[in-house]
Short mmCIF file of C-alpha atoms in Angstrom, two decimals:
data_model
loop_
_atom_site.label_atom_id
_atom_site.label_comp_id
_atom_site.label_asym_id
_atom_site.label_seq_id
_atom_site.Cartn_x
_atom_site.Cartn_y
_atom_site.Cartn_z
CA MET A 24 34.67 49.31 15.09
CA LYS A 25 33.00 46.70 17.28
CA ASP A 26 29.69 47.29 15.55
CA SER A 27 31.14 46.05 12.32
CA ALA A 28 32.69 42.90 13.81
CA ALA A 29 31.39 39.67 12.35
CA CYS A 30 31.62 36.01 13.21
CA PHE A 31 32.26 33.09 10.87
CA ALA A 32 31.99 29.47 11.90
CA ILE A 33 34.85 27.38 10.61
CA GLU A 34 33.50 24.04 9.44
CA GLN A 35 35.60 21.19 10.76
CA PRO A 36 34.54 17.54 11.03
CA PRO A 37 34.23 16.48 14.65
CA GLU A 38 36.76 13.91 15.82
CA LYS A 39 33.95 11.40 16.63
CA PRO A 40 31.08 12.23 14.30
CA GLU A 41 27.54 11.70 15.42
CA TYR A 42 25.56 9.63 12.93
CA ILE A 43 21.92 8.92 12.25
CA VAL A 44 21.40 5.30 11.16
CA LEU A 45 18.75 4.90 8.49
CA ARG A 46 17.72 1.46 9.77
CA ASP A 47 15.25 3.09 12.08
CA ILE A 48 13.34 4.79 9.32
CA ILE A 49 12.77 1.86 6.91
CA PRO A 50 9.31 0.56 7.96
CA ASP A 51 8.90 -2.61 5.81
CA ARG A 52 12.40 -4.03 6.06
CA GLU A 53 11.29 -7.32 7.66
CA ALA A 54 8.45 -7.78 5.19
CA ARG A 55 10.83 -7.55 2.27
CA TYR A 56 13.06 -10.26 3.71
CA ASP A 57 10.10 -12.59 4.21
CA ARG A 58 9.04 -12.59 0.55
CA GLY A 59 10.15 -15.87 -1.12
CA SER A 60 12.24 -17.01 1.80
CA ILE A 61 13.03 -20.73 2.27
CA ASP A 62 11.75 -20.70 5.79
CA ASN A 63 8.22 -20.13 4.50
CA LYS A 64 8.50 -23.09 2.02
CA VAL A 65 7.20 -21.06 -0.87
CA ILE A 66 8.56 -21.99 -4.30
CA SER A 67 7.90 -19.70 -7.18
CA THR A 68 9.11 -19.85 -10.82
CA GLU A 69 8.15 -16.28 -11.49
CA ALA A 70 10.81 -13.70 -11.65
CA PRO A 71 10.65 -11.56 -8.59
CA ALA A 72 9.56 -8.01 -9.19
CA ASP A 73 12.55 -6.60 -7.33
CA LEU A 74 15.87 -8.22 -8.29
CA SER A 75 18.01 -5.89 -6.25
CA PRO A 76 19.92 -7.65 -3.46
CA PRO A 77 18.81 -7.07 0.04
CA VAL A 78 20.56 -4.02 1.41
CA GLU A 79 21.84 -3.75 4.91
CA PRO A 80 20.93 -0.43 6.43
CA ALA A 81 24.44 0.95 6.02
CA LEU A 82 23.63 4.46 4.78
CA LEU A 83 24.85 6.94 7.34
CA LEU A 84 24.32 10.65 7.31
CA PRO A 85 26.26 13.08 9.45
CA GLY A 86 24.18 14.56 12.20
CA PRO A 87 24.08 18.18 13.27
CA ARG A 88 27.52 19.51 14.17
CA LYS A 89 28.71 22.37 16.22
CA PRO A 90 31.64 24.42 14.89
CA LEU A 91 34.84 23.92 16.82
CA HIS A 92 36.07 27.41 15.95
CA ARG A 93 34.54 30.81 15.48
CA PHE A 94 36.50 33.58 13.79
CA LYS A 95 35.52 36.99 15.05
CA VAL A 96 36.61 39.47 12.40
CA LEU A 97 37.80 42.84 13.65
CA GLN A 98 39.24 44.25 10.44
CA THR A 99 39.53 43.32 6.78
CA TRP A 100 41.37 44.91 3.88
CA GLU A 101 41.41 44.16 0.20
CA GLY A 102 44.92 44.47 -1.16
CA THR A 103 46.69 44.58 -4.49
CA ILE A 104 50.27 43.38 -4.70
CA LEU A 105 52.47 46.03 -6.30
CA GLU A 106 55.86 44.40 -6.10
CA ILE A 107 57.64 41.32 -4.80
CA SER A 108 61.26 42.03 -3.99
CA GLY A 109 63.30 39.33 -2.27
CA ASP A 110 61.31 38.17 0.73
CA GLU A 111 59.25 41.34 0.82
CA CYS A 112 55.83 42.10 -0.60
CA ARG A 113 54.77 45.70 -1.25
CA ALA A 114 51.04 46.24 -1.57
CA ILE A 115 48.29 48.82 -1.48
CA ILE A 116 45.42 47.97 0.89
CA ARG A 117 41.86 49.29 0.91
CA ASP A 118 39.90 49.28 4.16
CA ARG A 119 36.76 47.14 3.81
CA THR A 120 35.72 47.58 7.42
CA THR A 121 35.75 51.39 7.30
CA PRO A 122 35.64 52.29 3.60
CA GLU A 123 35.98 56.03 4.33
CA ASN A 124 39.60 55.46 5.33
CA GLN A 125 42.29 56.29 2.79
CA ASP A 126 44.27 53.54 1.08
CA GLU A 127 47.53 52.56 2.74
CA GLU A 128 50.71 51.20 1.29
CA ILE A 129 52.46 48.51 3.30
CA THR A 130 55.37 46.13 3.06
CA PHE A 131 55.40 42.74 4.77
CA SER A 132 57.26 39.48 4.65
CA ILE A 133 56.18 37.02 1.97
CA GLU A 134 56.11 34.48 4.83
CA GLU A 135 52.80 36.02 5.92
CA ILE A 136 51.18 34.55 2.81
CA PRO A 137 50.24 30.85 3.15
CA GLU A 138 52.63 28.65 1.22
CA SER A 139 49.80 27.31 -0.96
CA ASP A 140 48.97 30.88 -2.07
CA ARG A 141 52.51 32.08 -2.76
CA PRO A 142 52.62 31.00 -6.42
CA LEU A 143 49.62 33.34 -6.92
CA ALA A 144 51.33 36.26 -5.18
CA LEU A 145 52.44 38.27 -8.21
CA PRO A 146 52.17 41.99 -9.02
CA GLY A 147 48.50 42.77 -9.68
CA ALA A 148 47.19 39.85 -7.61
CA VAL A 149 44.36 40.62 -5.19
CA PHE A 150 44.41 39.42 -1.59
CA TYR A 151 42.29 39.71 1.52
CA TRP A 152 43.81 40.45 4.89
CA SER A 153 41.72 39.74 7.98
CA ILE A 154 42.58 40.34 11.60
CA GLY A 155 40.46 38.94 14.38
CA TYR A 156 40.05 36.38 17.12
CA ASP A 157 39.86 32.63 16.68
CA ASP A 158 37.55 31.44 19.48
CA ARG A 159 37.58 27.71 20.23
CA LEU A 160 34.79 25.76 21.88
CA ASP A 161 37.18 24.83 24.67
CA GLY A 162 37.35 28.52 25.53
CA GLN A 163 40.75 29.32 24.05
CA ARG A 164 41.10 32.56 22.11
CA ASN A 165 43.91 33.30 19.64
CA ARG A 166 44.63 36.56 17.86
CA VAL A 167 44.81 35.79 14.13
CA SER A 168 46.10 37.55 11.02
CA SER A 169 45.11 35.81 7.82
CA ILE A 170 46.21 36.76 4.30
CA ARG A 171 44.63 34.83 1.43
CA VAL A 172 45.33 35.48 -2.24
CA ARG A 173 42.23 35.52 -4.38
CA ARG A 174 41.80 32.72 -6.91
CA ILE A 175 40.70 34.30 -10.15
CA PRO A 176 39.84 32.99 -13.59
CA VAL A 177 42.43 32.92 -16.33
CA TRP A 178 42.38 34.70 -19.66
CA THR A 179 41.17 32.63 -22.57
CA ASP A 180 42.48 32.91 -26.09
CA LYS A 181 38.96 33.78 -27.24
CA GLU A 182 38.71 36.71 -24.83
CA LEU A 183 42.09 38.09 -25.83
CA LYS A 184 41.30 37.88 -29.55
CA ALA A 185 37.97 39.62 -28.97
CA ALA A 186 39.76 42.38 -27.03
CA ARG A 187 42.21 42.81 -29.92
CA ARG A 188 39.36 43.21 -32.42
CA GLU A 189 37.63 45.64 -30.08
CA ALA A 190 40.83 47.69 -29.70
CA GLU A 191 41.32 47.89 -33.48
CA SER A 192 37.75 49.01 -33.96
CA LEU A 193 37.98 51.57 -31.13
CA GLY A 194 41.24 52.94 -32.55
CA GLU A 195 39.48 53.57 -35.86
CA ARG A 196 36.44 55.19 -34.23
CA ILE A 197 38.52 57.70 -32.27
CA GLY A 198 40.68 58.45 -35.28
CA TRP A 199 43.89 56.98 -33.90
CA LYS A 200 44.29 54.54 -36.80
CA MET B 13 46.51 74.84 -21.15
CA VAL B 14 45.98 71.99 -18.66
CA VAL B 15 48.59 69.34 -17.97
CA ASP B 16 47.49 66.09 -16.24
CA SER B 17 44.72 65.87 -13.67
CA CYS B 18 43.94 65.08 -10.06
CA LEU B 19 40.80 65.47 -7.97
CA ASP B 20 39.86 67.96 -5.29
CA ARG B 21 39.43 65.90 -2.10
CA GLU B 22 36.15 67.49 -1.09
CA SER B 23 34.28 68.24 -4.30
CA ARG B 24 35.81 65.27 -6.25
CA GLN B 25 36.07 67.66 -9.22
CA PRO B 26 39.24 67.86 -11.31
CA ILE B 27 41.28 70.54 -9.54
CA ALA B 28 42.22 72.36 -12.76
CA LEU B 29 38.57 72.71 -13.82
CA LYS B 30 37.56 73.92 -10.37
CA TYR B 31 40.35 76.50 -10.27
CA LEU B 32 39.81 77.89 -13.77
CA THR B 33 36.03 78.01 -13.34
CA GLU B 34 36.41 79.90 -10.04
CA LEU B 35 38.58 82.44 -11.88
CA GLY B 36 35.67 82.98 -14.26
CA ILE B 37 37.38 81.38 -17.24
CA ASP B 38 35.22 79.68 -19.86
CA VAL B 39 37.11 76.39 -20.09
CA ALA B 40 35.15 75.26 -23.15
CA THR B 41 36.73 77.93 -25.37
CA SER B 42 39.77 79.23 -23.46
CA VAL B 43 41.73 76.01 -22.88
CA LYS B 44 43.69 75.30 -26.08
CA LEU B 45 45.69 72.27 -25.05
CA PHE B 46 45.12 69.37 -22.68
CA VAL B 47 48.18 67.18 -22.17
CA ILE B 48 48.29 63.79 -20.48
CA THR B 49 51.97 63.16 -19.78
CA HIS B 50 51.58 59.42 -19.09
CA TRP B 51 49.01 56.88 -17.91
CA HIS B 52 49.88 56.41 -14.24
CA ASP B 53 47.07 56.79 -11.68
CA ASP B 54 48.47 59.87 -9.97
CA HIS B 55 48.37 61.91 -13.20
CA LEU B 56 45.00 60.91 -14.59
CA LYS B 57 42.12 61.16 -12.15
CA GLY B 58 39.37 63.31 -13.63
CA ALA B 59 41.12 63.63 -17.00
CA ALA B 60 38.05 62.47 -18.94
CA ASP B 61 35.97 65.24 -17.34
CA ILE B 62 38.55 67.84 -18.39
CA LEU B 63 38.51 66.50 -21.94
CA SER B 64 34.75 66.73 -21.94
CA ALA B 65 34.63 70.29 -20.53
CA CYS B 66 37.46 71.75 -22.63
CA ARG B 67 35.68 71.44 -25.96
CA ASP B 68 38.14 73.48 -28.01
CA ALA B 69 41.30 71.97 -26.56
CA LYS B 70 43.54 69.69 -28.57
CA PHE B 71 44.21 66.45 -26.72
CA VAL B 72 47.87 65.49 -26.48
CA CYS B 73 49.43 62.29 -25.21
CA SER B 74 52.57 60.30 -25.80
CA GLU B 75 52.94 58.80 -29.27
CA ALA B 76 53.60 55.46 -27.56
CA LEU B 77 50.00 55.29 -26.35
CA ARG B 78 48.68 55.36 -29.90
CA SER B 79 49.41 51.64 -30.41
CA THR B 80 46.63 49.09 -30.72
CA GLU B 81 48.37 47.19 -27.92
CA PHE B 82 47.82 50.09 -25.51
CA ILE B 83 44.13 50.42 -26.43
CA GLN B 84 43.78 46.65 -26.04
CA PHE B 85 45.52 46.81 -22.66
CA VAL B 86 43.14 49.52 -21.45
CA ARG B 87 40.06 47.71 -22.72
CA ILE B 88 41.16 44.42 -21.20
CA CYS B 89 41.87 45.91 -17.79
CA SER B 90 38.78 48.05 -17.54
CA THR B 91 36.06 45.93 -19.11
CA ARG B 92 37.10 42.33 -19.00
CA SER B 93 39.12 41.73 -15.90
CA PHE B 94 36.36 42.88 -13.47
CA MET B 95 38.96 44.62 -11.39
CA VAL B 96 39.56 48.28 -10.87
CA SER B 97 42.74 50.15 -11.59
CA SER B 98 42.05 53.86 -11.74
CA GLY B 99 44.77 54.74 -14.27
CA VAL B 100 43.57 52.44 -17.02
CA ASP B 101 39.96 52.98 -15.99
CA GLU B 102 40.36 56.71 -16.52
CA PHE B 103 41.97 56.10 -19.90
CA ASP B 104 38.98 54.01 -20.87
CA ARG B 105 36.78 57.00 -20.06
CA ILE B 106 39.11 59.18 -22.16
CA PHE B 107 38.57 56.83 -25.11
CA GLU B 108 34.83 57.21 -24.66
CA LYS B 109 35.14 61.03 -24.74
CA LEU B 110 37.45 60.92 -27.74
CA GLN B 111 34.86 58.85 -29.62
CA ARG B 112 32.24 61.52 -28.95
CA ARG B 113 34.60 64.29 -30.03
CA SER B 114 35.40 62.46 -33.26
CA THR B 115 31.71 62.31 -34.15
CA GLY B 116 31.19 66.04 -34.37
CA GLU B 117 31.03 67.20 -30.75
CA ARG B 118 34.01 69.50 -31.35
CA PRO B 119 34.40 72.34 -33.89
CA GLU B 120 36.45 71.34 -36.93
CA SER B 121 38.56 74.48 -36.53
CA VAL B 122 40.23 72.94 -33.48
CA GLY B 123 42.02 70.46 -35.73
CA PRO B 124 43.19 66.95 -34.94
CA ASP B 125 44.58 65.77 -31.62
CA LEU B 126 48.34 65.59 -31.34
CA TRP B 127 50.97 63.03 -30.48
CA ALA B 128 53.82 64.13 -28.33
CA ILE B 129 57.32 63.16 -29.34
CA ALA B 130 60.61 64.87 -28.65
CA ASP B 131 61.04 68.36 -30.12
CA ARG B 132 57.56 68.63 -31.62
CA ARG B 133 55.81 71.98 -31.31
CA LEU B 134 52.35 71.37 -29.87
CA LEU B 135 50.98 74.89 -29.71
CA TYR B 136 51.74 78.29 -31.16
CA LEU B 137 49.73 81.38 -30.26
CA PRO B 138 51.10 84.47 -32.02
CA LYS B 139 51.10 87.86 -30.30
CA ASN B 140 47.97 89.24 -31.96
CA ASN B 141 46.02 91.00 -29.20
CA ARG B 142 48.46 90.26 -26.40
CA SER B 143 51.96 91.54 -25.77
CA PHE B 144 53.64 88.13 -26.00
CA ASN B 145 53.53 84.97 -28.03
CA VAL B 146 53.07 81.48 -26.55
CA GLU B 147 54.66 78.24 -27.72
CA VAL B 148 54.59 74.75 -26.25
CA PHE B 149 57.06 72.01 -27.21
CA ALA B 150 57.27 68.36 -26.22
CA LEU B 151 60.79 67.44 -25.10
CA SER B 152 60.12 63.71 -24.85
CA PRO B 153 59.67 60.79 -25.51
CA SER B 154 62.67 60.24 -27.74
CA ASP B 155 62.54 57.88 -30.71
CA THR B 156 64.44 55.24 -28.76
CA ALA B 157 62.03 55.60 -25.83
CA MET B 158 59.17 55.05 -28.25
CA THR B 159 60.64 51.79 -29.51
CA LEU B 160 61.23 50.61 -25.96
CA ALA B 161 57.77 51.64 -24.82
CA LEU B 162 56.00 49.77 -27.60
CA SER B 163 57.78 46.62 -26.53
CA GLU B 164 56.94 47.23 -22.86
CA ILE B 165 53.27 47.85 -23.58
CA GLY B 166 53.22 44.58 -25.53
CA GLN B 167 54.57 42.83 -22.45
CA LEU B 168 51.77 44.26 -20.30
CA LEU B 169 49.20 42.34 -22.31
CA PRO B 170 48.15 39.13 -20.60
CA ARG B 171 48.72 35.75 -22.21
CA ALA B 172 46.05 33.07 -22.48
CA GLY B 173 46.02 30.90 -19.35
CA THR B 174 47.37 33.61 -17.04
CA PRO B 175 45.20 34.94 -14.19
CA LYS B 176 43.22 38.17 -14.61
CA ARG B 177 45.31 40.35 -12.39
CA ARG B 178 45.06 44.10 -11.86
CA ALA B 179 47.14 46.49 -13.89
CA VAL B 180 50.11 47.72 -11.91
CA ALA B 181 52.10 50.73 -13.09
CA GLN B 182 55.39 49.85 -14.71
CA ARG B 183 58.60 51.81 -14.30
CA PRO B 184 60.72 53.52 -15.41
CA ASN B 185 58.83 56.25 -17.19
CA HIS B 186 60.48 56.35 -20.60
CA VAL B 187 57.44 57.72 -22.39
CA SER B 188 56.49 60.60 -20.11
CA VAL B 189 55.95 63.85 -21.95
CA ALA B 190 58.18 66.64 -20.61
CA LEU B 191 57.14 70.08 -21.83
CA TRP B 192 58.85 73.37 -22.66
CA ILE B 193 56.62 76.43 -22.55
CA ILE B 194 57.65 79.77 -24.01
CA VAL B 195 55.76 82.85 -22.82
CA GLY B 196 57.25 85.95 -24.44
CA ASN B 197 60.93 85.75 -23.53
CA LEU B 198 60.37 83.46 -20.52
CA ASN B 199 60.66 79.69 -20.46
CA ILE B 200 58.99 77.12 -18.21
CA LEU B 201 60.09 73.48 -17.94
CA LEU B 202 57.50 70.89 -16.85
CA GLY B 203 59.50 67.77 -16.11
CA SER B 204 56.59 65.28 -15.88
CA ASP B 205 57.77 61.89 -14.54
CA LEU B 206 60.59 61.57 -17.04
CA GLU B 207 63.51 59.76 -15.46
CA ASN B 208 67.20 59.68 -16.14
CA HIS B 209 68.95 56.82 -17.95
CA ARG B 210 72.50 55.70 -18.62
CA ASP B 211 71.63 55.39 -22.30
CA LYS B 212 72.04 58.84 -23.83
CA ARG B 213 69.14 58.14 -26.18
CA LEU B 214 66.71 57.94 -23.26
CA GLY B 215 65.37 60.16 -20.48
CA TRP B 216 66.90 63.50 -19.53
CA ARG B 217 70.21 62.75 -21.18
CA ALA B 218 68.42 62.51 -24.53
CA VAL B 219 66.55 65.76 -23.86
CA VAL B 220 69.67 67.75 -22.96
CA LEU B 221 71.65 66.35 -25.90
CA SER B 222 68.93 66.92 -28.49
CA PRO B 223 70.11 69.44 -31.10
CA ASN B 224 66.51 70.21 -32.02
CA ARG B 225 65.07 71.18 -28.66
CA PRO B 226 64.12 74.81 -28.08
CA ARG B 227 67.02 76.77 -26.62
CA GLY B 228 67.05 79.00 -23.57
CA ARG B 229 66.79 78.51 -19.82
CA ALA B 230 63.70 78.01 -17.74
CA PHE B 231 62.97 80.22 -14.75
CA VAL B 232 60.33 77.79 -13.46
CA VAL B 233 60.80 74.01 -13.24
CA LYS B 234 58.20 71.44 -12.31
CA VAL B 235 60.76 69.02 -10.87
CA PRO B 236 60.61 65.66 -12.68
CA HIS B 237 59.25 62.55 -10.98
CA HIS B 238 58.62 64.05 -7.54
CA GLY B 239 62.28 65.00 -7.16
CA SER B 240 63.47 61.37 -7.12
CA SER B 241 67.19 60.68 -7.49
CA ASN B 242 66.56 58.54 -10.58
CA ALA B 243 65.07 61.56 -12.34
CA TYR B 244 67.90 63.88 -11.33
CA TYR B 245 70.32 64.87 -14.10
CA HIS B 246 72.65 67.71 -13.19
CA LYS B 247 72.90 68.93 -16.79
CA MET B 248 69.16 69.40 -16.94
CA TRP B 249 69.62 71.95 -14.19
CA SER B 250 72.89 73.48 -15.33
CA GLU B 251 72.02 73.74 -19.05
CA MET B 252 68.26 74.19 -19.10
CA THR B 253 67.40 76.33 -16.06
CA THR B 254 68.38 79.73 -14.73
CA PRO B 255 70.23 79.99 -11.41
CA GLU B 256 67.70 80.23 -8.58
CA ALA B 257 64.86 79.01 -10.78
CA ALA B 258 61.61 78.34 -8.93
CA ALA B 259 61.50 74.54 -8.39
CA LEU B 260 57.98 73.18 -7.92
CA LEU B 261 57.71 69.75 -6.34
CA THR B 262 54.81 67.34 -5.97
CA PRO B 263 55.39 64.71 -3.24
CA PHE B 264 54.61 61.03 -3.76
CA ALA B 265 54.04 58.78 -0.77
CA SER B 266 53.76 55.53 -2.72
CA GLY B 267 56.78 53.41 -3.63
CA LYS B 268 59.62 51.97 -1.57
CA ARG B 269 60.20 55.33 0.09
CA PRO B 270 58.28 58.59 -0.05
CA LEU B 271 59.49 61.20 -2.51
CA PRO B 272 61.33 63.48 -2.30
CA SER B 273 63.77 62.33 0.37
CA GLN B 274 65.95 64.85 2.18
CA ASP B 275 68.86 63.82 -0.07
CA ASP B 276 66.73 64.49 -3.12
CA VAL B 277 65.89 67.96 -1.85
CA GLU B 278 69.56 68.70 -1.14
CA LYS B 279 70.48 67.86 -4.74
CA ILE B 280 67.91 70.33 -5.99
CA ARG B 281 69.10 72.87 -3.44
CA SER B 282 72.53 72.81 -5.04
CA HIS B 283 70.85 74.58 -8.00
CA THR B 284 68.25 76.74 -6.31
CA SER B 285 66.96 77.70 -2.88
CA GLN B 286 63.51 78.42 -4.29
CA ILE B 287 61.96 74.99 -3.70
CA TYR B 288 58.20 74.76 -3.18
CA CYS B 289 56.33 71.56 -2.40
CA THR B 290 52.57 71.02 -2.72
CA GLY B 291 52.31 68.73 0.32
CA ARG B 292 54.03 66.66 2.95
CA PRO B 293 56.85 64.64 1.42
CA GLN B 294 56.68 61.91 4.11
CA GLY B 295 53.14 60.66 3.51
CA TRP B 296 50.49 60.57 6.21
CA ARG B 297 49.96 58.54 9.37
CA PRO B 298 47.39 55.75 9.16
CA PRO B 299 44.19 56.21 11.19
CA ARG B 300 43.93 54.64 14.64
CA ARG B 301 41.92 51.44 14.74
CA ASP B 302 40.93 48.90 17.38
CA SER B 303 43.99 48.38 19.62
CA THR B 304 44.12 44.66 18.77
CA VAL B 305 44.13 45.49 15.08
CA ASP B 306 46.82 48.15 15.45
CA LYS B 307 48.98 45.81 17.52
CA THR B 308 48.69 43.02 14.91
CA VAL B 309 49.40 45.39 12.03
CA ARG B 310 52.55 46.63 13.79
CA GLU B 311 53.71 43.01 14.04
CA ILE B 312 53.04 42.20 10.39
CA ALA B 313 53.79 45.37 8.43
CA ARG B 314 57.42 46.41 8.04
CA THR B 315 56.42 49.80 6.65
CA ARG B 316 53.01 51.41 6.48
CA ARG B 317 51.71 54.81 5.39
CA VAL B 318 48.69 56.52 3.90
CA VAL B 319 49.50 57.48 0.31
CA HIS B 320 46.89 60.16 -0.28
CA GLY B 321 46.20 63.07 2.02
CA PRO B 322 45.40 66.74 1.95
CA MET B 323 47.36 68.56 -0.72
CA GLY B 324 48.11 72.19 -1.21
CA GLN B 325 48.75 74.32 -4.24
CA VAL B 326 51.62 76.50 -5.38
CA ARG B 327 50.47 79.36 -7.59
CA LEU B 328 52.95 81.19 -9.77
CA ARG B 329 51.52 84.13 -11.63
CA LEU B 330 52.87 86.39 -14.32
CA SER B 331 51.20 89.69 -14.98
CA ALA B 332 51.15 91.03 -18.51
CA GLN B 333 50.56 94.51 -17.09
CA ARG B 334 53.43 94.48 -14.60
CA GLY B 335 55.81 92.73 -16.95
CA LEU B 336 56.51 89.03 -17.28
CA ASP B 337 59.77 89.24 -15.34
CA ASP B 338 58.02 89.87 -12.03
CA PRO B 339 56.34 86.61 -11.01
CA THR B 340 54.50 86.14 -7.74
CA ILE B 341 54.45 82.84 -5.86
CA GLU B 342 51.64 82.01 -3.43
CA LEU B 343 51.16 78.91 -1.29
CA PHE B 344 47.80 77.38 -0.33
CA GLY B 345 46.79 74.57 2.01
CA GLU B 346 49.56 72.08 2.74
CA ALA B 347 52.01 73.67 0.30
CA GLN B 348 55.33 74.71 1.79
CA HIS B 349 58.58 76.46 0.96
CA LEU B 350 61.34 73.91 1.65
CA THR B 351 63.94 76.01 3.39
#
């Protein structure tokens, strides 16, 4: 079991981000300011080649970050919801950590599904259930169970019409029509 | 004759093919009828392989599955939704085999495939070289069940803009094909997953009340729908079976509770003490995992069980030499006599 454990870094912005300031990597900044400046008493009637306003070096890029959390996965299942009845969800789950294991049928409270995913939790919907440890950089470790319902594409009218034509043609080929 | 299909756990072959082949039977020419009672996963695995191997068999399924909507449903689920559901997947393979059969892979003498509907005779083998005739009748679905089923299949089809979810079996089983087999002067009732219904035009009530069904009493009953209480109809037992008929049960660990329950068994026991079950009715314990995982699962899951495990077989044999009224019953593997 431990051999198949995996770690995922959870990307979270640090509270005080470290930044690299681009000022330090523009070599001719001063030279650009000097061109045509009043201090040098140079008057020119020609249009300057570069009409863009002088830009303060305000472009900031985030620096390298360390993840604040690591999720050590001990077990994952892929599930299919069979029925929602009251506050209870009945589902069949397939072991993704040890695929040789037989499928199991479970019931659990709908509360285990994140609120944002509950509208998707309908019979036939696919979900992933992970159990593991959430390790924080400050050394804290929490045991975590996470159920997420898979976001999947929707049927298009074009696809459904094509399937209807295909079904009619298949029915004729097998002599059912 | 082969009815429905499931796989041998070790060889992954359809159990019926494995058994008949081991008996030395040429399945290509000897099997005359292959019946799929309905499209749920637990009745279909390996069915396409049986259809392929049993070249001379007529294929029979419920008339309700003939609709374009059902074919569309199967095609949508198996080819377009990128998700697996073994019941519809297996039916898609059946369609593929049926296409091949329709293009000359099968002798013309076999005749067309058949649709099962209540009181239709599906097979008749006259005595000829044997000492008994054989007849097979469909007892269901009724006409009303057909109408209902067509509407239900239509509702299974997705609408534009809805997510591509997996196909989940719908209940109740109005369109299951229950069968009545006549061997000489003996009758056998295969109850499929047909359930009972308040409406006398549906389920077992419709079967018992039908004036056109074959008469007589069955001495062997494959108990409908895993012995569930919603498939129990006392008149099916009192009017269609002999006292102390052999009741053959197949357990089902999926669903809100495993089937049959002790109460279910007691109901059957009020008609016969000869109850045989092909496996453990309670389902199987999940495997042990990492202790942290097991602890978390215990906190989250209200109920939990493995739905497929080792199964046994109940073999009932009639000997033409000894006389058909002297059957033998043998149990293999996990099968048990429920005393």
